[in-house]
Structures are given as structure tokens and as C-alpha cells.
XYZ file of C-alpha atoms in Angstrom:
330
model
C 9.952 -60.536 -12.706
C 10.766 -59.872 -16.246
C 9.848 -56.621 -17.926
C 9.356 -55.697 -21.577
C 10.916 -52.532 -23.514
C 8.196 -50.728 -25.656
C 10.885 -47.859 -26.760
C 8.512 -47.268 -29.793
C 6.275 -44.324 -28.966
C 2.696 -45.099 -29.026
C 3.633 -49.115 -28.778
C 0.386 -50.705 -27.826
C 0.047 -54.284 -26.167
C -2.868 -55.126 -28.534
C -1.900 -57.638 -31.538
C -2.751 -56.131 -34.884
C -1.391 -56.209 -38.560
C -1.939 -56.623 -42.064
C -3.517 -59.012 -44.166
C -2.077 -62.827 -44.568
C 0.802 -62.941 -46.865
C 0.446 -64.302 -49.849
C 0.425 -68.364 -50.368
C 3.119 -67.991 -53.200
C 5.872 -68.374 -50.385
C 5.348 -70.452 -47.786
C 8.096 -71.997 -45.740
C 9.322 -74.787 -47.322
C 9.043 -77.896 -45.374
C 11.892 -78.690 -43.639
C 14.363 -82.033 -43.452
C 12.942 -84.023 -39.959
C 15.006 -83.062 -36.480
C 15.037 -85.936 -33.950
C 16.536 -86.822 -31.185
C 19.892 -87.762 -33.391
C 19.762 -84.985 -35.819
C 23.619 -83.810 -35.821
C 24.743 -87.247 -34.743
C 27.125 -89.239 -37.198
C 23.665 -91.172 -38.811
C 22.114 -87.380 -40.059
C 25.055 -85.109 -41.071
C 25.210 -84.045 -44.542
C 28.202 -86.446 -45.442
C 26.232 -89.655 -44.033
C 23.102 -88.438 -46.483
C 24.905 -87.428 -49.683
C 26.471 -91.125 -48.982
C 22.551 -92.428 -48.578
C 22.077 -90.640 -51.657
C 24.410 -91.908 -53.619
C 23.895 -95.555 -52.978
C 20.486 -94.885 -53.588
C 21.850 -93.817 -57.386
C 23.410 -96.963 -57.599
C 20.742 -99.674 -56.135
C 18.195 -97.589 -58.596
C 20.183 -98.000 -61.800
C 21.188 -101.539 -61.140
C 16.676 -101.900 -60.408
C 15.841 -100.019 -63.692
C 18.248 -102.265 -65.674
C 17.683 -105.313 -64.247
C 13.973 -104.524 -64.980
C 14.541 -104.294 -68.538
C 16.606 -106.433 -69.203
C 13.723 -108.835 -67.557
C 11.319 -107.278 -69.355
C 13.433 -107.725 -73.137
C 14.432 -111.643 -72.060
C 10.713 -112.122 -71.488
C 9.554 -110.847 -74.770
C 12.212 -112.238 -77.289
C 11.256 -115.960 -75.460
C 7.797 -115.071 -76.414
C 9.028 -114.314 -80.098
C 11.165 -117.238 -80.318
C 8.651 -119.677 -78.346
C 11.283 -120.967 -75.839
C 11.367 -121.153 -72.027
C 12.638 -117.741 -70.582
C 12.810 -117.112 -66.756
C 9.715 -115.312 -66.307
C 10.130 -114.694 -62.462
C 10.726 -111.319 -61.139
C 12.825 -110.535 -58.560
C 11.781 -109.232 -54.935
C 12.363 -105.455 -55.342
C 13.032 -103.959 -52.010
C 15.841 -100.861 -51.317
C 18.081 -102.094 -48.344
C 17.558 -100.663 -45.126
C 21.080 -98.606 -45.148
C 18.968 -96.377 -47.834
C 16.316 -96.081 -45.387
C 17.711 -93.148 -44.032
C 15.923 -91.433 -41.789
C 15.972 -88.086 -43.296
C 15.267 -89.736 -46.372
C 12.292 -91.685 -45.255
C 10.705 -88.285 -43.829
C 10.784 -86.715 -47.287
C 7.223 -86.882 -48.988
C 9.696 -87.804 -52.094
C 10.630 -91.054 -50.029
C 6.824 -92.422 -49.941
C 6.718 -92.227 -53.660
C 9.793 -94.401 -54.645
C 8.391 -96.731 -52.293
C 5.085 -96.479 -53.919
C 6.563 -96.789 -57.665
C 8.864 -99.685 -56.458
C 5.974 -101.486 -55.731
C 3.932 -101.287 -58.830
C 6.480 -102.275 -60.721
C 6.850 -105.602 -58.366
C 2.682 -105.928 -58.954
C 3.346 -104.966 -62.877
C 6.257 -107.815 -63.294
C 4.527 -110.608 -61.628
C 1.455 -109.770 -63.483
C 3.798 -109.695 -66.594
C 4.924 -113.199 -65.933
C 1.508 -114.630 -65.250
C 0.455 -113.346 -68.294
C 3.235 -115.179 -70.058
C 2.814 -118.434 -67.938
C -1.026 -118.527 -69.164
C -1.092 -117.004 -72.504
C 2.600 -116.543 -73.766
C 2.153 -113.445 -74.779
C 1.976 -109.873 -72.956
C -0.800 -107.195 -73.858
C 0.025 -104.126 -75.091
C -1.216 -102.114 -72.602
C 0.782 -103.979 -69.653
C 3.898 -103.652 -71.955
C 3.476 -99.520 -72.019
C 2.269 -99.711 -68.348
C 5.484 -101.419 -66.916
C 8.196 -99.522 -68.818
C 6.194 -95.926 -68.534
C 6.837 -96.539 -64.781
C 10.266 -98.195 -64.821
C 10.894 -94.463 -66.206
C 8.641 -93.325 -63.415
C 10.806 -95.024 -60.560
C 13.958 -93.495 -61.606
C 12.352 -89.546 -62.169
C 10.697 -90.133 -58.256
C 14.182 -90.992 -56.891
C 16.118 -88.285 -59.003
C 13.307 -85.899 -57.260
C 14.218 -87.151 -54.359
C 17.660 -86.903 -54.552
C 17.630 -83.186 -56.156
C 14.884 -82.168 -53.266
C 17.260 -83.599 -50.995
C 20.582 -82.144 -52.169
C 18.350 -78.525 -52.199
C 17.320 -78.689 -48.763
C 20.648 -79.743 -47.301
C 22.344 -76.744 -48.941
C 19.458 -74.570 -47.206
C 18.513 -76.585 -43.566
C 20.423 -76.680 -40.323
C 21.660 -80.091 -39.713
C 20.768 -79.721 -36.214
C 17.664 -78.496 -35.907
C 15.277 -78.764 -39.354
C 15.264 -74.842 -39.513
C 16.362 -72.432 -42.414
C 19.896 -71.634 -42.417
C 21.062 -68.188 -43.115
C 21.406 -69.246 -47.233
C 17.671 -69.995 -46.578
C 17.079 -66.939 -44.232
C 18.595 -64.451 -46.679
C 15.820 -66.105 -49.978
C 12.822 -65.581 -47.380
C 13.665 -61.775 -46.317
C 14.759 -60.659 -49.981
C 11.469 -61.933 -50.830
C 9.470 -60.664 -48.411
C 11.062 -56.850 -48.841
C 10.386 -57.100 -52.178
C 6.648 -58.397 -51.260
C 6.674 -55.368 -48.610
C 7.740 -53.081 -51.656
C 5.198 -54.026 -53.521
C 1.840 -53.982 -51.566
C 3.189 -51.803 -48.584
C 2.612 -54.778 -45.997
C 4.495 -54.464 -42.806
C 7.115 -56.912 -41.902
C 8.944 -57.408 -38.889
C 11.992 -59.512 -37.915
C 12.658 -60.910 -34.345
C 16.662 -61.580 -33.548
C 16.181 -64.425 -30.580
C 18.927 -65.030 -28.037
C 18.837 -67.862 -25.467
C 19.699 -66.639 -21.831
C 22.939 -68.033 -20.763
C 22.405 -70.509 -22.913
C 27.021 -70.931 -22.595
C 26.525 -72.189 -18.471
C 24.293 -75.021 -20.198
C 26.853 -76.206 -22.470
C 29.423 -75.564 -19.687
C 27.713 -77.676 -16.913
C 25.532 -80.197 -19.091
C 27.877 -80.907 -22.121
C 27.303 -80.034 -25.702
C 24.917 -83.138 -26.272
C 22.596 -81.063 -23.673
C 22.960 -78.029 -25.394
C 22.288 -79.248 -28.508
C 19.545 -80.935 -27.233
C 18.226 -77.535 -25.728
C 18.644 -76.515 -29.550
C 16.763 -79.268 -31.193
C 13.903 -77.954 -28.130
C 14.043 -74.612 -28.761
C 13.642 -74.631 -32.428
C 11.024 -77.266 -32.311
C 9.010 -74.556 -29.886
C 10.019 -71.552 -32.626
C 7.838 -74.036 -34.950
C 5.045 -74.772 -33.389
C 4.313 -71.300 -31.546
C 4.293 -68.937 -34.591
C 1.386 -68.555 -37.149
C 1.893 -71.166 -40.313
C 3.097 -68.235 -42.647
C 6.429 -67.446 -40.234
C 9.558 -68.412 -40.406
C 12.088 -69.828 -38.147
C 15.721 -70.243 -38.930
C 18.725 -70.386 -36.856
C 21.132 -67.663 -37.019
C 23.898 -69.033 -35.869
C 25.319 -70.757 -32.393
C 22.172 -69.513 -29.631
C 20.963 -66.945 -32.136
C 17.563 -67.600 -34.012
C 15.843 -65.334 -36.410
C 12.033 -65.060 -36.759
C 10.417 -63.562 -40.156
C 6.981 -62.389 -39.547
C 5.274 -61.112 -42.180
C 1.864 -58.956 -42.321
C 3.092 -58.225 -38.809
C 3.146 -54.549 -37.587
C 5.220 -53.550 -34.471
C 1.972 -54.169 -32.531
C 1.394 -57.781 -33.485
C 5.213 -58.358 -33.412
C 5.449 -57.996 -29.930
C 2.537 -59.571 -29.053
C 3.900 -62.609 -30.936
C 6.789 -62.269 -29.429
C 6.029 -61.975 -26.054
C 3.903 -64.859 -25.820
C 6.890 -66.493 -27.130
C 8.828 -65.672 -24.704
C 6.286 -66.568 -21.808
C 5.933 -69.768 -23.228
C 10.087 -70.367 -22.971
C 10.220 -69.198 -19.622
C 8.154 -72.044 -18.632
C 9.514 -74.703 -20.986
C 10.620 -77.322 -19.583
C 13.439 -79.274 -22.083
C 14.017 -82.991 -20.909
C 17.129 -84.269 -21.950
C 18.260 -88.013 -22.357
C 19.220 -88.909 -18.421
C 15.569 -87.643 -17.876
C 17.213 -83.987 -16.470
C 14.945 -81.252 -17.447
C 16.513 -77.859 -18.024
C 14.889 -74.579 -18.652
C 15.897 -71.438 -20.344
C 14.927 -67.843 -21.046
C 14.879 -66.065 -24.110
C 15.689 -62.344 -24.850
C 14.466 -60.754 -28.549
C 15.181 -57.921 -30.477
C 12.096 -56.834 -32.974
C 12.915 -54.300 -35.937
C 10.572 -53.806 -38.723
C 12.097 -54.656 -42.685
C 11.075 -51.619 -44.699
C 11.791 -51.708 -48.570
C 13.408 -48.144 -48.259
C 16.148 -49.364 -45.863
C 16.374 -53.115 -46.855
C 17.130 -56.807 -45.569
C 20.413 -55.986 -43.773
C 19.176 -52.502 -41.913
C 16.311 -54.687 -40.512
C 18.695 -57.097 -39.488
C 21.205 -54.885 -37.965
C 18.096 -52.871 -36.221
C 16.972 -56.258 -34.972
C 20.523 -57.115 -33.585
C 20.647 -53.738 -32.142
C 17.832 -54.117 -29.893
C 18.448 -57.535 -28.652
C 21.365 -55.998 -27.453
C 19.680 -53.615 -25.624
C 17.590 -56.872 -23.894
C 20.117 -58.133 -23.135
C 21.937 -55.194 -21.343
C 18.721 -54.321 -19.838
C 18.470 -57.610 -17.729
C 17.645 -60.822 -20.585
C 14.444 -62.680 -20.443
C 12.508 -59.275 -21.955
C 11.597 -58.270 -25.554
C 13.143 -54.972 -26.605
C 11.498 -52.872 -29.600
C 13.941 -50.998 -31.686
C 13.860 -47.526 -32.122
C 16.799 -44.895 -33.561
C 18.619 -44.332 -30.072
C 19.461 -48.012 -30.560
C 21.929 -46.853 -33.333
């Protein structure tokens, strides 16, 4: 039976806290995990390489598109036959990448690809009919040839932002990302005295999975994990992996009080999680957290060595248990 350290005195069992953070920082939305995230198809390399083939399929679009667009209107000016057909504009499937397509960035290159396709066959049916092209269609089409190369430099400079601040291998904040969120939030906590805590999360054992299982399995007990972190906390937390089995929660407007009781539901809820791997094996795993509170005086890297601290002390005391820090944890 698994027990749970309240070393602060006075530590009560009842959530409580502050008052939702502010809406001015919410966690960005992170690149897609799946089932292949951290496979050859979804490291960094193969999406810079999406990226950049994007670049070139988009130029090689925007010019053929005006180039169309000039031919058509000096054979209007010179009243002789001109190839007034567009060209089916489609990106290849090798740029559909999936991290790519999951990007709300994605949808609108798609979106502007296809007015322009509706915008050039209007253009030559207009010229078939009346050899001429209106003004407005003419300001129309090229406003969103400009259009369809801003969405996919968007794209690409969303992209390139959230690889330098994502885990490949499970969609969460890295540490780059970790260490923005808890500068912010201290400085937030400086400001209107809010509490703040930060969880340090450990899976149980987590090296006799990888030993027995393979890596796959343990990264797929990863992927799980994180996926869990997610969808358990309250929408203004944050979840990021630490590093290796090590994941750090950011829990703002959270007292001690309500930090535990966060936490300890979280850690009910991985004691009976049940992660199903490819060969249809289902693992489990426990979970052992350290909570510290982040206090302006003291700053991001006391909290975080506090935190640390009293995971350790979970961990010595038996694993599967939340531990509280408090100064005999120095």
C-alpha cells in the first residue's frame, strides 16, 4: 500500500489555491506525439528536410503563378492566343509530414493553395469568355499569391520555434521551454503574490522496463506517460520532460494544499494505468513526485532543486508516494 509524505506542518488533504493564472501565458500548443514520434519519419532532421522542400515546391508555385498570371495578361494586350490553363496545384505527399499536417499553420497553406487554384481557373474563364480580366480578380489573385507564401513562411518559422522548444518524443516542453514558463511564472508570482508550485516526477523502475521490454517499449511507456501528464492536469499547467524518466509539472495558482492534491490523484491514476504497447503487452508503472513551492525571493532554480530534493526523499522512502518538501530535505 503506498503512503504519502506530508513533511509540511499543517499540510491538509483538502485542494485549495489561488485564483486562475492569467490567460497571457498559456502553454503553447505542442508539435503532435504518435505512435512514431522519435522514429526516423518525426526527428528534427527528417522535418527541417520537410521544411525545406516545402521552401522550394512554394517558390517554384508562387512563380509559376505569376508568371501565368503576366503571360495571360500581355496575350490579352496583344490579342493573341496565350495558354490560359492553370495548373493542378497540389504539395506532394513527402511535404505532408505528419508533424506538419498537425500544425493549425498546415490547414491554412492548404486553404490558400486552394483559392488560388479557384482564383486561376476563374481567371482563365474570364479570359476564354470576355478576353479580358476585372480588376478586382487581378488584385484578388496576386494579394493571395503573397498570401500563400506569408502562411507557409508562418508555418515554417512556427515550426522551426517549436522544434527548438518540444521533445521529439513526446510533444512536451523541453527544458529550453521549461526554463521560459518558470521565469515567467516567478516573475508573475512576484508580482501579484500567487503561489506556485513545481512537481519533479520520476517513473518507478522505469530502467527494468527498458531492460526487459527494449527501448521501443520504454519509449512507448514515455509517449504514455506524458500523454497522461496532459490530459490529467488543469488547462493552465504545464508538462515538460526533464530529461530521461524525469518530468516536471508547473502548477500555477497552486498552494502546497492543491499541489498535492493534484498530485496525488496523479499518481493514483498511474498506478492503475495500464500502457499497451505494439505486440498488444500492457505494462504498468508507478510514479514517485517531489512538490516544492517557486517563491520570487528564492527563485526558479531553488524551487527546482527543493523539488529534486524531495523526490529524492520518495524515492528513498519506498517510490510510488508523493513527498512535500520541507528544509530538513536540504
Amino acid at each position: 500500500m503506498s503512503t504519502v509524505d506530508k513533511h509540511d506542518a499543517g499540510l491538509s488533504l483538502e485542494a485549495g489555491g489561488g485564483a486562475d493564472p492569467a490567460p497571457d501565458d498559456r502553454p503553447f500548443p505542442p508539435l503532435a506525439a504518435s505512435e512514431d514520434t522519435g522514429s526516423e519519419g518525426e526527428r528534427p532532421g527528417a522535418i527541417l528536410q520537410a521544411l525545406n522542400r516545402l521552401e522550394t515546391i512554394v517558390a517554384v508555385h508562387t512563380e509559376w503563378l505569376k508568371n501565368w498570371h503576366l503571360e495571360v495578361l500581355s496575350g490579352i494586350s496583344a490579342h493573341r492566343p496565350t495558354r490560359i490553363t492553370p495548373p493542378r496545384l497540389e504539395l506532394p505527399e513527402w511535404v505532408d509530414h505528419p508533424v506538419l499536417r498537425n500544425h493549425p499553420e498546415h490547414a491554412a497553406v492548404a486553404r490558400t493553395l486552394e483559392t488560388l487554384q479557384r482564383q486561376s481557373e476563374a481567371i482563365a474563364d474570364a479570359v476564354r469568355r470576355t478576353g479580358a480580366i476585372p480588376t478586382a480578380e487581378y488584385g484578388a489573385f496576386m494579394n493571395n499569391v503573397l498570401a500563400f507564401a506569408s502562411a507557409v513562411r508562418h508555418l515554417q518559422n512556427d515550426t522551426w520555434n517549436q522544434l527548438a522548444n518540444v521533445d521529439p518524443l513526446t510533444g512536451l516542453g523541453n527544458r529550453r521551454a521549461m526554463w521560459r514558463k518558470l521565469r515567467i511564472e516567478c516573475e508573475r508570482q512576484a508580482r501579484n503574490r500567487h503561489p506556485c508550485c513545481l512537481a519533479m516526477l520520476d517513473l518507478d523502475l522505469f530502467k527494468e522496463v527498458n531492460d526487459r521490454l527494449g527501448h521501443a517499449a520504454g519509449d512507448a511507456v514515455l509517449r504514455s506517460v506524458a500523454a497522461m501528464l496532459t490530459e490529467s492536469v488543469r488547462p493552465y499547467d504545464t508538462a515538460f520532460r526533464f530529461g530521461g524518466d524525469e518530468f516536471l509539472l508547473c502548477l500555477p495558482s497552486a498552494d502546497l494544499r492543491a499541489a498535492w492534491a493534484i498530485i496525488e490523484r496523479l499518481r493514483l491514476k498511474a498506478a492503475n494505468w495500464l500502457i499497451r504497447l505494439k505486440d498488444s503487452e500492457e505494462v504498468s508503472t508507478t510514479i514517485s513526485v517531489g512538490i516544492a513551492p517557486m517563491e520570487a525571493e528564492t527563485g526558479v532554480e531553488t524551487a527546482l532543486e527543493r523539488a529534486d530534493a524531495a523526490l529524492y526523499s520518495a524515492k528513498r522512502h519506498g517510490r510510488n508516494r508523493v513527498c512535500v518538501w520541507n528544509a530538513s530535505l536540504r
